[in-house]
Amino acid sequence: EEKTEIEATALGVPTQLLETCHSHVLSIEEFLPDCNPNITSDAKVGIHQLAGAARAAYQTVLVNSPPDDEKERLKKLLREIQFVEMKLLGLEEE
């Protein structure tokens, strides 16, 4: 029972971190049009930092062998983060 609890925590913590990063990336993206022009670049850098943290969290999730449906759900969140990053960089696909 203790081992199961430890495994759940080992998977839950990085999963929650990825979800939180995703949420904050979307919040910053939504904020950008109203952002003070003097700090726009800071907000964009924040998105890139959160994206890196989300990718690192996903790597930790993989070590803990999540079910396939959970992996797919988290990959979807990562793709959404990636799309925001690509837009910021002008690299989005047409």
Short mmCIF file of N, CA, C and O in Angstrom, two decimals, residues 37-94:
data_model
loop_
_atom_site.label_atom_id
_atom_site.label_comp_id
_atom_site.label_asym_id
_atom_site.label_seq_id
_atom_site.Cartn_x
_atom_site.Cartn_y
_atom_site.Cartn_z
N PRO A 37 3.60 47.47 -23.03
CA PRO A 37 4.61 47.19 -24.05
C PRO A 37 6.04 47.09 -23.50
O PRO A 37 6.89 46.42 -24.08
N ASN A 38 6.28 47.75 -22.37
CA ASN A 38 7.63 47.71 -21.78
C ASN A 38 7.97 46.37 -21.15
O ASN A 38 9.14 46.10 -20.88
N ILE A 39 6.96 45.54 -20.90
CA ILE A 39 7.25 44.24 -20.28
C ILE A 39 6.79 43.05 -21.13
O ILE A 39 6.83 41.91 -20.68
N THR A 40 6.38 43.31 -22.35
CA THR A 40 5.92 42.23 -23.23
C THR A 40 6.98 41.14 -23.38
O THR A 40 6.68 39.95 -23.32
N SER A 41 8.24 41.56 -23.57
CA SER A 41 9.29 40.55 -23.75
C SER A 41 9.45 39.72 -22.48
O SER A 41 9.71 38.52 -22.56
N ASP A 42 9.28 40.33 -21.31
CA ASP A 42 9.38 39.57 -20.06
C ASP A 42 8.27 38.52 -19.98
O ASP A 42 8.51 37.39 -19.56
N ALA A 43 7.07 38.90 -20.38
CA ALA A 43 5.95 37.96 -20.38
C ALA A 43 6.22 36.80 -21.33
O ALA A 43 5.95 35.64 -21.01
N LYS A 44 6.76 37.12 -22.50
CA LYS A 44 7.07 36.07 -23.48
C LYS A 44 8.15 35.13 -22.97
O LYS A 44 8.08 33.91 -23.15
N VAL A 45 9.16 35.69 -22.32
CA VAL A 45 10.21 34.85 -21.73
C VAL A 45 9.60 33.93 -20.67
O VAL A 45 9.97 32.76 -20.57
N GLY A 46 8.64 34.45 -19.91
CA GLY A 46 7.95 33.62 -18.93
C GLY A 46 7.28 32.42 -19.58
O GLY A 46 7.31 31.31 -19.05
N ILE A 47 6.67 32.64 -20.74
CA ILE A 47 6.05 31.53 -21.47
C ILE A 47 7.10 30.48 -21.83
O ILE A 47 6.88 29.28 -21.64
N HIS A 48 8.25 30.93 -22.32
CA HIS A 48 9.30 29.97 -22.71
C HIS A 48 9.84 29.22 -21.48
O HIS A 48 10.11 28.02 -21.57
N GLN A 49 9.95 29.91 -20.36
CA GLN A 49 10.42 29.23 -19.15
C GLN A 49 9.41 28.20 -18.67
O GLN A 49 9.78 27.08 -18.28
N LEU A 50 8.14 28.56 -18.70
CA LEU A 50 7.10 27.61 -18.31
C LEU A 50 7.05 26.41 -19.26
O LEU A 50 6.83 25.27 -18.82
N ALA A 51 7.28 26.67 -20.54
CA ALA A 51 7.30 25.58 -21.52
C ALA A 51 8.43 24.60 -21.21
O ALA A 51 8.24 23.38 -21.26
N GLY A 52 9.60 25.13 -20.86
CA GLY A 52 10.71 24.26 -20.48
C GLY A 52 10.41 23.45 -19.24
O GLY A 52 10.72 22.25 -19.17
N ALA A 53 9.78 24.08 -18.27
CA ALA A 53 9.41 23.37 -17.04
C ALA A 53 8.39 22.28 -17.34
O ALA A 53 8.45 21.18 -16.78
N ALA A 54 7.46 22.56 -18.24
CA ALA A 54 6.44 21.57 -18.61
C ALA A 54 7.09 20.37 -19.29
O ALA A 54 6.74 19.22 -19.00
N ARG A 55 8.04 20.62 -20.19
CA ARG A 55 8.72 19.52 -20.86
C ARG A 55 9.53 18.68 -19.87
O ARG A 55 9.54 17.44 -19.94
N ALA A 56 10.18 19.34 -18.93
CA ALA A 56 10.95 18.62 -17.91
C ALA A 56 10.02 17.77 -17.04
O ALA A 56 10.35 16.63 -16.71
N ALA A 57 8.88 18.33 -16.69
CA ALA A 57 7.92 17.57 -15.88
C ALA A 57 7.42 16.36 -16.66
O ALA A 57 7.28 15.27 -16.09
N TYR A 58 7.18 16.53 -17.96
CA TYR A 58 6.72 15.40 -18.77
C TYR A 58 7.77 14.30 -18.81
O TYR A 58 7.45 13.11 -18.74
N GLN A 59 9.03 14.70 -18.89
CA GLN A 59 10.10 13.70 -18.90
C GLN A 59 10.07 12.89 -17.60
O GLN A 59 10.26 11.67 -17.62
N THR A 60 9.80 13.54 -16.50
CA THR A 60 9.68 12.85 -15.22
C THR A 60 8.45 11.94 -15.20
O THR A 60 8.50 10.83 -14.68
N VAL A 61 7.36 12.42 -15.77
CA VAL A 61 6.15 11.60 -15.87
C VAL A 61 6.48 10.29 -16.58
O VAL A 61 6.08 9.20 -16.15
N LEU A 62 7.22 10.37 -17.68
CA LEU A 62 7.53 9.18 -18.47
C LEU A 62 8.30 8.13 -17.68
O LEU A 62 8.09 6.93 -17.87
N VAL A 63 9.17 8.57 -16.78
CA VAL A 63 9.94 7.65 -15.96
C VAL A 63 9.01 6.80 -15.09
O VAL A 63 9.32 5.67 -14.75
N ASN A 64 7.85 7.38 -14.77
CA ASN A 64 6.91 6.70 -13.88
C ASN A 64 5.86 5.86 -14.61
O ASN A 64 4.87 5.44 -14.01
N SER A 65 6.06 5.64 -15.90
CA SER A 65 5.23 4.74 -16.70
C SER A 65 3.72 4.99 -16.56
O SER A 65 2.97 4.12 -16.11
N PRO A 66 3.26 6.17 -16.98
CA PRO A 66 1.82 6.45 -16.89
C PRO A 66 1.04 5.63 -17.91
O PRO A 66 1.62 5.16 -18.91
N PRO A 67 -0.26 5.48 -17.71
CA PRO A 67 -1.09 4.80 -18.70
C PRO A 67 -1.07 5.58 -20.03
O PRO A 67 -0.85 6.79 -20.04
N ASP A 68 -1.30 4.88 -21.11
CA ASP A 68 -1.24 5.50 -22.44
C ASP A 68 -2.19 6.68 -22.58
O ASP A 68 -1.83 7.69 -23.18
N ASP A 69 -3.39 6.57 -22.04
CA ASP A 69 -4.35 7.68 -22.18
C ASP A 69 -3.87 8.93 -21.45
O ASP A 69 -4.07 10.05 -21.91
N GLU A 70 -3.17 8.74 -20.34
CA GLU A 70 -2.63 9.88 -19.60
C GLU A 70 -1.46 10.50 -20.37
O GLU A 70 -1.33 11.73 -20.45
N LYS A 71 -0.62 9.66 -20.96
CA LYS A 71 0.47 10.19 -21.79
C LYS A 71 -0.09 11.03 -22.93
O LYS A 71 0.42 12.11 -23.22
N GLU A 72 -1.12 10.54 -23.58
CA GLU A 72 -1.73 11.27 -24.70
C GLU A 72 -2.33 12.59 -24.24
O GLU A 72 -2.20 13.62 -24.92
N ARG A 73 -2.97 12.60 -23.09
CA ARG A 73 -3.55 13.84 -22.55
C ARG A 73 -2.46 14.87 -22.28
O ARG A 73 -2.58 16.05 -22.64
N LEU A 74 -1.36 14.42 -21.68
CA LEU A 74 -0.27 15.34 -21.37
C LEU A 74 0.45 15.81 -22.64
O LEU A 74 0.87 16.96 -22.72
N LYS A 75 0.57 14.93 -23.62
CA LYS A 75 1.16 15.35 -24.91
C LYS A 75 0.32 16.44 -25.55
O LYS A 75 0.86 17.36 -26.16
N LYS A 76 -0.99 16.33 -25.43
CA LYS A 76 -1.88 17.36 -25.98
C LYS A 76 -1.60 18.71 -25.31
O LYS A 76 -1.52 19.74 -25.98
N LEU A 77 -1.42 18.71 -24.00
CA LEU A 77 -1.09 19.94 -23.30
C LEU A 77 0.25 20.50 -23.77
O LEU A 77 0.38 21.71 -23.99
N LEU A 78 1.22 19.62 -23.96
CA LEU A 78 2.53 20.07 -24.45
C LEU A 78 2.43 20.65 -25.86
O LEU A 78 3.08 21.65 -26.18
N ARG A 79 1.61 20.04 -26.71
CA ARG A 79 1.44 20.57 -28.07
C ARG A 79 0.79 21.95 -28.04
O ARG A 79 1.14 22.83 -28.83
N GLU A 80 -0.15 22.15 -27.12
CA GLU A 80 -0.78 23.46 -26.99
C GLU A 80 0.24 24.50 -26.53
O GLU A 80 0.26 25.63 -27.04
N ILE A 81 1.09 24.13 -25.61
CA ILE A 81 2.16 25.03 -25.16
C ILE A 81 3.10 25.32 -26.32
O ILE A 81 3.48 26.48 -26.56
N GLN A 82 3.47 24.29 -27.05
CA GLN A 82 4.37 24.46 -28.19
C GLN A 82 3.77 25.39 -29.23
O GLN A 82 4.48 26.24 -29.80
N PHE A 83 2.49 25.28 -29.47
CA PHE A 83 1.82 26.15 -30.44
C PHE A 83 1.94 27.61 -30.01
O PHE A 83 2.23 28.49 -30.84
N VAL A 84 1.74 27.88 -28.74
CA VAL A 84 1.87 29.25 -28.23
C VAL A 84 3.30 29.74 -28.45
O VAL A 84 3.52 30.86 -28.92
N GLU A 85 4.27 28.90 -28.11
CA GLU A 85 5.67 29.29 -28.32
C GLU A 85 5.97 29.58 -29.78
O GLU A 85 6.63 30.56 -30.11
N MET A 86 5.49 28.73 -30.65
CA MET A 86 5.77 28.90 -32.08
C MET A 86 5.15 30.20 -32.60
O MET A 86 5.75 30.90 -33.42
N LYS A 87 3.96 30.54 -32.10
CA LYS A 87 3.34 31.82 -32.49
C LYS A 87 4.20 32.99 -32.03
O LYS A 87 4.41 33.94 -32.79
N LEU A 88 4.69 32.92 -30.81
CA LEU A 88 5.52 34.01 -30.29
C LEU A 88 6.78 34.20 -31.13
O LEU A 88 7.25 35.33 -31.31
N LEU A 89 7.32 33.10 -31.60
CA LEU A 89 8.56 33.13 -32.37
C LEU A 89 8.34 33.35 -33.87
O LEU A 89 9.29 33.45 -34.62
N GLY A 90 7.08 33.40 -34.28
CA GLY A 90 6.77 33.54 -35.70
C GLY A 90 7.07 32.29 -36.49
O GLY A 90 7.33 32.35 -37.69
N LEU A 91 7.03 31.14 -35.84
CA LEU A 91 7.36 29.86 -36.49
C LEU A 91 6.15 28.95 -36.68
O LEU A 91 6.31 27.80 -37.03
N GLU A 92 4.96 29.49 -36.42
CA GLU A 92 3.77 28.63 -36.54
C GLU A 92 3.56 28.24 -38.01
O GLU A 92 3.94 28.97 -38.92
N GLU A 93 3.01 27.07 -38.17
CA GLU A 93 2.75 26.57 -39.53
C GLU A 93 1.54 27.28 -40.09
O GLU A 93 0.59 27.60 -39.39
N GLU A 94 1.59 27.53 -41.35
CA GLU A 94 0.48 28.24 -42.03
C GLU A 94 -0.69 27.30 -42.25
O GLU A 94 -0.64 26.20 -42.51
#
